[in-house]
């Protein structure tokens, strides 16, 4: 049974991160996903301290707040003339450091250890069950991720055209009256939710891999946005299954193996993709060069 | 065929009599440095207007500020006598081609359909009617055969024509085009001119940021000479003179002899680097 719950949890992480990751990659703000995944940590610790539990809605809300705060601060510094990558670096490391201090100060009260925060503990998801009147409803992580996935799918589904236009041509979006800033913060809110729900399972560092790697792999495999989202989820789910299998054989970290599998799938797409892959591009260039030479010879 | 007839009601809200675009005292500054100072003018309906000026004169900035895309530090913009916000549906916009990422996973038809998003409101998605109209507009710019083509596989000129088709789909009354002629091939240039003439015939007003001085007299009814401040604005014949150009471009126009201003002279000035 534990296999089932681990695979389901991993797949839900892949779906949540895969959808929002596509928009991060297309808007070339992948590193903002990295920043958010780290800087929600103080929010989570503060929520632990207030609510005393590690899976409450309070936690989600606090993480959302810190995610938006991160986005806002990065934007504020950028507009004031600080370089974009520098402002991302400043904001997320400073907030993450506050989180580290809080964990070390209050570790005993919140039953948190830094390893779990950084690397996750997907192997234990089926021990932390949600019980209603003594009846087990399954792991809490699965419920949290399930709700997050529904919210993400609903918001992106409802405002698909706005998210798409804001990613492709924000100037036109603004010109026709789409509130570009609102949709930016909405996306960042979704990223924060995906991050904090995935956090317990794969940890603060590896969740970035689930946000960026499957989306980047999908980018290499298709020319349509809808298909890119589907493929991003599929790559994430495939990585979960392959990674979990590998972790059993190697007796190694599950989350580590999952993200590693995603990395391998990316490399495979990078080399072998029929449209964007390195090999097919080389072959096309060689063919083109041969044709040009042949035509040149004929012309002479 | 009239574009306005394709989707009824889109242009009905225009106020009779008022100028399509009246700008009063528009100023923009980046980090304290003014890039546009106190620009005031009012355009006539149904004209093609060229916005001319040296690099850094604030031509694109003026368009973006007029559209509310960048904050102005002062000034007022009226579209058909009303504030910009209530009149967005009457405005079509063609940004600079380099302003978007052409590797975005989408095809030509899809980009054109984005022009319908404004009137679809918050929740509706483009349907069969919008798709048919978008295809119609693609064929108007000679791109019907490329509807399914991934946009990165189009040439620069073809990409520009996709942008123009998208503006047509917006079915606006007042168009802003930011350097549509920059770096396009001869076929595209011809397609754009035909399109501008067609829009003019339908009584639409088009404001075009333009770089090629040699073609100004051919293409535009009025010119607006800009160099941070408005230098001159009026009918091309009386405004686009050697004297005014020297004034606008300062010493930078020295390579341009009066002869090349006549009609379609060679090259022109102020080309992109």
PDB file of N, CA and C in Angstrom, chain A residues 104-168:
ATOM      1  N   UNK A 104      15.990  26.442  13.495  1.00  0.00           N
ATOM      2  CA  UNK A 104      16.987  26.079  14.501  1.00  0.00           C
ATOM      3  C   UNK A 104      16.576  26.563  15.898  1.00  0.00           C
ATOM      4  N   UNK A 105      15.848  27.688  15.947  1.00  0.00           N
ATOM      5  CA  UNK A 105      15.415  28.209  17.241  1.00  0.00           C
ATOM      6  C   UNK A 105      14.281  27.390  17.842  1.00  0.00           C
ATOM      7  N   UNK A 106      13.316  27.015  16.982  1.00  0.00           N
ATOM      8  CA  UNK A 106      12.087  26.415  17.504  1.00  0.00           C
ATOM      9  C   UNK A 106      11.934  24.955  17.118  1.00  0.00           C
ATOM     10  N   UNK A 107      13.023  24.318  16.718  1.00  0.00           N
ATOM     11  CA  UNK A 107      12.940  22.967  16.177  1.00  0.00           C
ATOM     12  C   UNK A 107      12.176  22.029  17.103  1.00  0.00           C
ATOM     13  N   UNK A 108      12.420  22.186  18.417  1.00  0.00           N
ATOM     14  CA  UNK A 108      11.802  21.258  19.341  1.00  0.00           C
ATOM     15  C   UNK A 108      10.274  21.426  19.358  1.00  0.00           C
ATOM     16  N   UNK A 109       9.824  22.662  19.326  1.00  0.00           N
ATOM     17  CA  UNK A 109       8.373  22.891  19.367  1.00  0.00           C
ATOM     18  C   UNK A 109       7.657  22.386  18.125  1.00  0.00           C
ATOM     19  N   UNK A 110       8.295  22.548  16.943  1.00  0.00           N
ATOM     20  CA  UNK A 110       7.553  22.253  15.717  1.00  0.00           C
ATOM     21  C   UNK A 110       7.882  20.888  15.116  1.00  0.00           C
ATOM     22  N   UNK A 111       8.721  20.139  15.794  1.00  0.00           N
ATOM     23  CA  UNK A 111       9.067  18.804  15.287  1.00  0.00           C
ATOM     24  C   UNK A 111       9.469  18.854  13.820  1.00  0.00           C
ATOM     25  N   UNK A 112      10.337  19.771  13.516  1.00  0.00           N
ATOM     26  CA  UNK A 112      10.786  19.915  12.143  1.00  0.00           C
ATOM     27  C   UNK A 112      12.275  19.683  12.119  1.00  0.00           C
ATOM     28  N   UNK A 113      12.770  18.987  11.136  1.00  0.00           N
ATOM     29  CA  UNK A 113      14.212  19.008  11.028  1.00  0.00           C
ATOM     30  C   UNK A 113      14.607  19.507   9.648  1.00  0.00           C
ATOM     31  N   UNK A 114      15.777  20.085   9.597  1.00  0.00           N
ATOM     32  CA  UNK A 114      16.179  20.777   8.376  1.00  0.00           C
ATOM     33  C   UNK A 114      16.283  19.829   7.185  1.00  0.00           C
ATOM     34  N   UNK A 115      16.667  18.590   7.443  1.00  0.00           N
ATOM     35  CA  UNK A 115      16.766  17.625   6.344  1.00  0.00           C
ATOM     36  C   UNK A 115      15.414  17.433   5.669  1.00  0.00           C
ATOM     37  N   UNK A 116      14.366  17.304   6.529  1.00  0.00           N
ATOM     38  CA  UNK A 116      13.037  17.070   5.971  1.00  0.00           C
ATOM     39  C   UNK A 116      12.595  18.254   5.119  1.00  0.00           C
ATOM     40  N   UNK A 117      12.930  19.456   5.588  1.00  0.00           N
ATOM     41  CA  UNK A 117      12.532  20.639   4.830  1.00  0.00           C
ATOM     42  C   UNK A 117      13.284  20.718   3.507  1.00  0.00           C
ATOM     43  N   UNK A 118      14.551  20.415   3.557  1.00  0.00           N
ATOM     44  CA  UNK A 118      15.370  20.550   2.352  1.00  0.00           C
ATOM     45  C   UNK A 118      15.151  19.409   1.365  1.00  0.00           C
ATOM     46  N   UNK A 119      14.985  18.181   1.881  1.00  0.00           N
ATOM     47  CA  UNK A 119      14.956  17.038   0.964  1.00  0.00           C
ATOM     48  C   UNK A 119      13.631  16.280   0.944  1.00  0.00           C
ATOM     49  N   UNK A 120      12.715  16.641   1.829  1.00  0.00           N
ATOM     50  CA  UNK A 120      11.415  15.984   1.821  1.00  0.00           C
ATOM     51  C   UNK A 120      11.454  14.604   2.436  1.00  0.00           C
ATOM     52  N   UNK A 121      10.252  14.043   2.645  1.00  0.00           N
ATOM     53  CA  UNK A 121      10.197  12.708   3.217  1.00  0.00           C
ATOM     54  C   UNK A 121       9.005  11.958   2.642  1.00  0.00           C
ATOM     55  N   UNK A 122       9.035  11.799   1.325  1.00  0.00           N
ATOM     56  CA  UNK A 122       7.915  11.178   0.627  1.00  0.00           C
ATOM     57  C   UNK A 122       7.701   9.745   1.098  1.00  0.00           C
ATOM     58  N   UNK A 123       8.757   9.117   1.610  1.00  0.00           N
ATOM     59  CA  UNK A 123       8.630   7.726   2.063  1.00  0.00           C
ATOM     60  C   UNK A 123       7.689   7.599   3.248  1.00  0.00           C
ATOM     61  N   UNK A 124       7.474   8.726   3.952  1.00  0.00           N
ATOM     62  CA  UNK A 124       6.653   8.658   5.159  1.00  0.00           C
ATOM     63  C   UNK A 124       5.235   9.158   4.957  1.00  0.00           C
ATOM     64  N   UNK A 125       4.854   9.529   3.718  1.00  0.00           N
ATOM     65  CA  UNK A 125       3.535  10.153   3.542  1.00  0.00           C
ATOM     66  C   UNK A 125       2.401   9.284   4.063  1.00  0.00           C
ATOM     67  N   UNK A 126       2.511   7.974   3.921  1.00  0.00           N
ATOM     68  CA  UNK A 126       1.388   7.101   4.293  1.00  0.00           C
ATOM     69  C   UNK A 126       1.294   6.868   5.799  1.00  0.00           C
ATOM     70  N   UNK A 127       2.233   7.464   6.550  1.00  0.00           N
ATOM     71  CA  UNK A 127       2.116   7.366   8.008  1.00  0.00           C
ATOM     72  C   UNK A 127       1.316   8.523   8.591  1.00  0.00           C
ATOM     73  N   UNK A 128       1.242   9.594   7.812  1.00  0.00           N
ATOM     74  CA  UNK A 128       0.562  10.793   8.298  1.00  0.00           C
ATOM     75  C   UNK A 128      -0.844  10.837   7.690  1.00  0.00           C
ATOM     76  N   UNK A 129      -1.791  10.160   8.363  1.00  0.00           N
ATOM     77  CA  UNK A 129      -3.111   9.962   7.768  1.00  0.00           C
ATOM     78  C   UNK A 129      -4.121  10.979   8.259  1.00  0.00           C
ATOM     79  N   UNK A 130      -5.111  11.205   7.441  1.00  0.00           N
ATOM     80  CA  UNK A 130      -6.224  12.074   7.830  1.00  0.00           C
ATOM     81  C   UNK A 130      -7.350  11.180   8.305  1.00  0.00           C
ATOM     82  N   UNK A 131      -7.754  11.364   9.561  1.00  0.00           N
ATOM     83  CA  UNK A 131      -8.809  10.506  10.105  1.00  0.00           C
ATOM     84  C   UNK A 131     -10.045  11.319  10.405  1.00  0.00           C
ATOM     85  N   UNK A 132     -11.184  10.833   9.954  1.00  0.00           N
ATOM     86  CA  UNK A 132     -12.464  11.476  10.258  1.00  0.00           C
ATOM     87  C   UNK A 132     -13.283  10.490  11.074  1.00  0.00           C
ATOM     88  N   UNK A 133     -13.529  10.832  12.344  1.00  0.00           N
ATOM     89  CA  UNK A 133     -14.309   9.956  13.237  1.00  0.00           C
ATOM     90  C   UNK A 133     -13.716   8.563  13.321  1.00  0.00           C
ATOM     91  N   UNK A 134     -12.371   8.510  13.364  1.00  0.00           N
ATOM     92  CA  UNK A 134     -11.712   7.228  13.519  1.00  0.00           C
ATOM     93  C   UNK A 134     -11.518   6.459  12.225  1.00  0.00           C
ATOM     94  N   UNK A 135     -12.095   6.960  11.130  1.00  0.00           N
ATOM     95  CA  UNK A 135     -11.928   6.285   9.849  1.00  0.00           C
ATOM     96  C   UNK A 135     -10.822   6.974   9.051  1.00  0.00           C
ATOM     97  N   UNK A 136      -9.873   6.208   8.576  1.00  0.00           N
ATOM     98  CA  UNK A 136      -8.771   6.793   7.827  1.00  0.00           C
ATOM     99  C   UNK A 136      -9.214   7.171   6.422  1.00  0.00           C
ATOM    100  N   UNK A 137      -8.886   8.404   6.034  1.00  0.00           N
ATOM    101  CA  UNK A 137      -9.257   8.885   4.712  1.00  0.00           C
ATOM    102  C   UNK A 137      -8.056   8.881   3.760  1.00  0.00           C
ATOM    103  N   UNK A 138      -6.940   8.321   4.212  1.00  0.00           N
ATOM    104  CA  UNK A 138      -5.743   8.335   3.364  1.00  0.00           C
ATOM    105  C   UNK A 138      -4.786   9.415   3.833  1.00  0.00           C
ATOM    106  N   UNK A 139      -3.580   9.458   3.234  1.00  0.00           N
ATOM    107  CA  UNK A 139      -2.549  10.412   3.671  1.00  0.00           C
ATOM    108  C   UNK A 139      -3.006  11.864   3.519  1.00  0.00           C
ATOM    109  N   UNK A 140      -2.622  12.674   4.495  1.00  0.00           N
ATOM    110  CA  UNK A 140      -2.959  14.102   4.439  1.00  0.00           C
ATOM    111  C   UNK A 140      -2.320  14.778   3.228  1.00  0.00           C
ATOM    112  N   UNK A 141      -1.079  14.364   2.920  1.00  0.00           N
ATOM    113  CA  UNK A 141      -0.367  14.997   1.800  1.00  0.00           C
ATOM    114  C   UNK A 141      -1.155  14.844   0.503  1.00  0.00           C
ATOM    115  N   UNK A 142      -1.774  13.679   0.325  1.00  0.00           N
ATOM    116  CA  UNK A 142      -2.539  13.431  -0.895  1.00  0.00           C
ATOM    117  C   UNK A 142      -3.732  14.385  -0.984  1.00  0.00           C
ATOM    118  N   UNK A 143      -4.389  14.589   0.146  1.00  0.00           N
ATOM    119  CA  UNK A 143      -5.527  15.520   0.157  1.00  0.00           C
ATOM    120  C   UNK A 143      -5.083  16.944  -0.158  1.00  0.00           C
ATOM    121  N   UNK A 144      -4.006  17.347   0.503  1.00  0.00           N
ATOM    122  CA  UNK A 144      -3.491  18.702   0.292  1.00  0.00           C
ATOM    123  C   UNK A 144      -3.124  18.922  -1.175  1.00  0.00           C
ATOM    124  N   UNK A 145      -2.404  17.940  -1.736  1.00  0.00           N
ATOM    125  CA  UNK A 145      -1.989  18.053  -3.137  1.00  0.00           C
ATOM    126  C   UNK A 145      -3.190  17.993  -4.079  1.00  0.00           C
ATOM    127  N   UNK A 146      -4.153  17.155  -3.723  1.00  0.00           N
ATOM    128  CA  UNK A 146      -5.339  17.030  -4.568  1.00  0.00           C
ATOM    129  C   UNK A 146      -6.101  18.345  -4.653  1.00  0.00           C
ATOM    130  N   UNK A 147      -6.293  18.974  -3.488  1.00  0.00           N
ATOM    131  CA  UNK A 147      -6.998  20.261  -3.476  1.00  0.00           C
ATOM    132  C   UNK A 147      -6.207  21.305  -4.272  1.00  0.00           C
ATOM    133  N   UNK A 148      -4.890  21.322  -4.058  1.00  0.00           N
ATOM    134  CA  UNK A 148      -4.043  22.274  -4.787  1.00  0.00           C
ATOM    135  C   UNK A 148      -4.166  22.072  -6.294  1.00  0.00           C
ATOM    136  N   UNK A 149      -4.146  20.811  -6.705  1.00  0.00           N
ATOM    137  CA  UNK A 149      -4.246  20.527  -8.138  1.00  0.00           C
ATOM    138  C   UNK A 149      -5.566  21.019  -8.706  1.00  0.00           C
ATOM    139  N   UNK A 150      -6.646  20.822  -7.946  1.00  0.00           N
ATOM    140  CA  UNK A 150      -7.951  21.287  -8.418  1.00  0.00           C
ATOM    141  C   UNK A 150      -7.957  22.811  -8.567  1.00  0.00           C
ATOM    142  N   UNK A 151      -7.392  23.503  -7.562  1.00  0.00           N
ATOM    143  CA  UNK A 151      -7.344  24.969  -7.634  1.00  0.00           C
ATOM    144  C   UNK A 151      -6.524  25.420  -8.848  1.00  0.00           C
ATOM    145  N   UNK A 152      -5.343  24.817  -9.024  1.00  0.00           N
ATOM    146  CA  UNK A 152      -4.471  25.209 -10.137  1.00  0.00           C
ATOM    147  C   UNK A 152      -5.174  24.959 -11.475  1.00  0.00           C
ATOM    148  N   UNK A 153      -5.748  23.755 -11.616  1.00  0.00           N
ATOM    149  CA  UNK A 153      -6.409  23.414 -12.883  1.00  0.00           C
ATOM    150  C   UNK A 153      -7.586  24.352 -13.140  1.00  0.00           C
ATOM    151  N   UNK A 154      -8.333  24.684 -12.089  1.00  0.00           N
ATOM    152  CA  UNK A 154      -9.499  25.548 -12.266  1.00  0.00           C
ATOM    153  C   UNK A 154      -9.082  26.960 -12.678  1.00  0.00           C
ATOM    154  N   UNK A 155      -8.101  27.522 -11.980  1.00  0.00           N
ATOM    155  CA  UNK A 155      -7.686  28.902 -12.268  1.00  0.00           C
ATOM    156  C   UNK A 155      -7.064  29.005 -13.661  1.00  0.00           C
ATOM    157  N   UNK A 156      -6.134  28.082 -13.961  1.00  0.00           N
ATOM    158  CA  UNK A 156      -5.491  28.129 -15.281  1.00  0.00           C
ATOM    159  C   UNK A 156      -6.521  27.835 -16.372  1.00  0.00           C
ATOM    160  N   UNK A 157      -7.416  26.884 -16.114  1.00  0.00           N
ATOM    161  CA  UNK A 157      -8.434  26.542 -17.108  1.00  0.00           C
ATOM    162  C   UNK A 157      -9.366  27.703 -17.394  1.00  0.00           C
ATOM    163  N   UNK A 158      -9.779  28.385 -16.336  1.00  0.00           N
ATOM    164  CA  UNK A 158     -10.726  29.484 -16.473  1.00  0.00           C
ATOM    165  C   UNK A 158     -10.094  30.672 -17.193  1.00  0.00           C
ATOM    166  N   UNK A 159      -8.844  30.972 -16.869  1.00  0.00           N
ATOM    167  CA  UNK A 159      -8.198  32.160 -17.432  1.00  0.00           C
ATOM    168  C   UNK A 159      -7.058  31.776 -18.375  1.00  0.00           C
ATOM    169  N   UNK A 160      -7.253  30.684 -19.097  1.00  0.00           N
ATOM    170  CA  UNK A 160      -6.205  30.169 -19.966  1.00  0.00           C
ATOM    171  C   UNK A 160      -5.729  31.231 -20.945  1.00  0.00           C
ATOM    172  N   UNK A 161      -6.691  31.923 -21.594  1.00  0.00           N
ATOM    173  CA  UNK A 161      -6.277  32.865 -22.627  1.00  0.00           C
ATOM    174  C   UNK A 161      -5.516  34.053 -22.043  1.00  0.00           C
ATOM    175  N   UNK A 162      -5.893  34.469 -20.824  1.00  0.00           N
ATOM    176  CA  UNK A 162      -5.162  35.576 -20.196  1.00  0.00           C
ATOM    177  C   UNK A 162      -3.727  35.164 -19.833  1.00  0.00           C
ATOM    178  N   UNK A 163      -3.585  33.969 -19.228  1.00  0.00           N
ATOM    179  CA  UNK A 163      -2.242  33.516 -18.871  1.00  0.00           C
ATOM    180  C   UNK A 163      -1.373  33.351 -20.112  1.00  0.00           C
ATOM    181  N   UNK A 164      -2.000  32.869 -21.181  1.00  0.00           N
ATOM    182  CA  UNK A 164      -1.262  32.652 -22.415  1.00  0.00           C
ATOM    183  C   UNK A 164      -0.796  33.977 -23.020  1.00  0.00           C
ATOM    184  N   UNK A 165      -1.703  34.950 -23.111  1.00  0.00           N
ATOM    185  CA  UNK A 165      -1.336  36.226 -23.713  1.00  0.00           C
ATOM    186  C   UNK A 165      -0.338  36.978 -22.839  1.00  0.00           C
ATOM    187  N   UNK A 166      -0.506  36.909 -21.523  1.00  0.00           N
ATOM    188  CA  UNK A 166       0.446  37.578 -20.621  1.00  0.00           C
ATOM    189  C   UNK A 166       1.834  36.970 -20.765  1.00  0.00           C
ATOM    190  N   UNK A 167       1.898  35.677 -21.096  1.00  0.00           N
ATOM    191  CA  UNK A 167       3.196  35.035 -21.272  1.00  0.00           C
ATOM    192  C   UNK A 167       3.799  35.390 -22.621  1.00  0.00           C
ATOM    193  N   UNK A 168       2.971  35.446 -23.659  1.00  0.00           N
ATOM    194  CA  UNK A 168       3.496  35.671 -25.011  1.00  0.00           C
ATOM    195  C   UNK A 168       3.717  37.148 -25.297  1.00  0.00           C
TER     196      UNK A 168
END
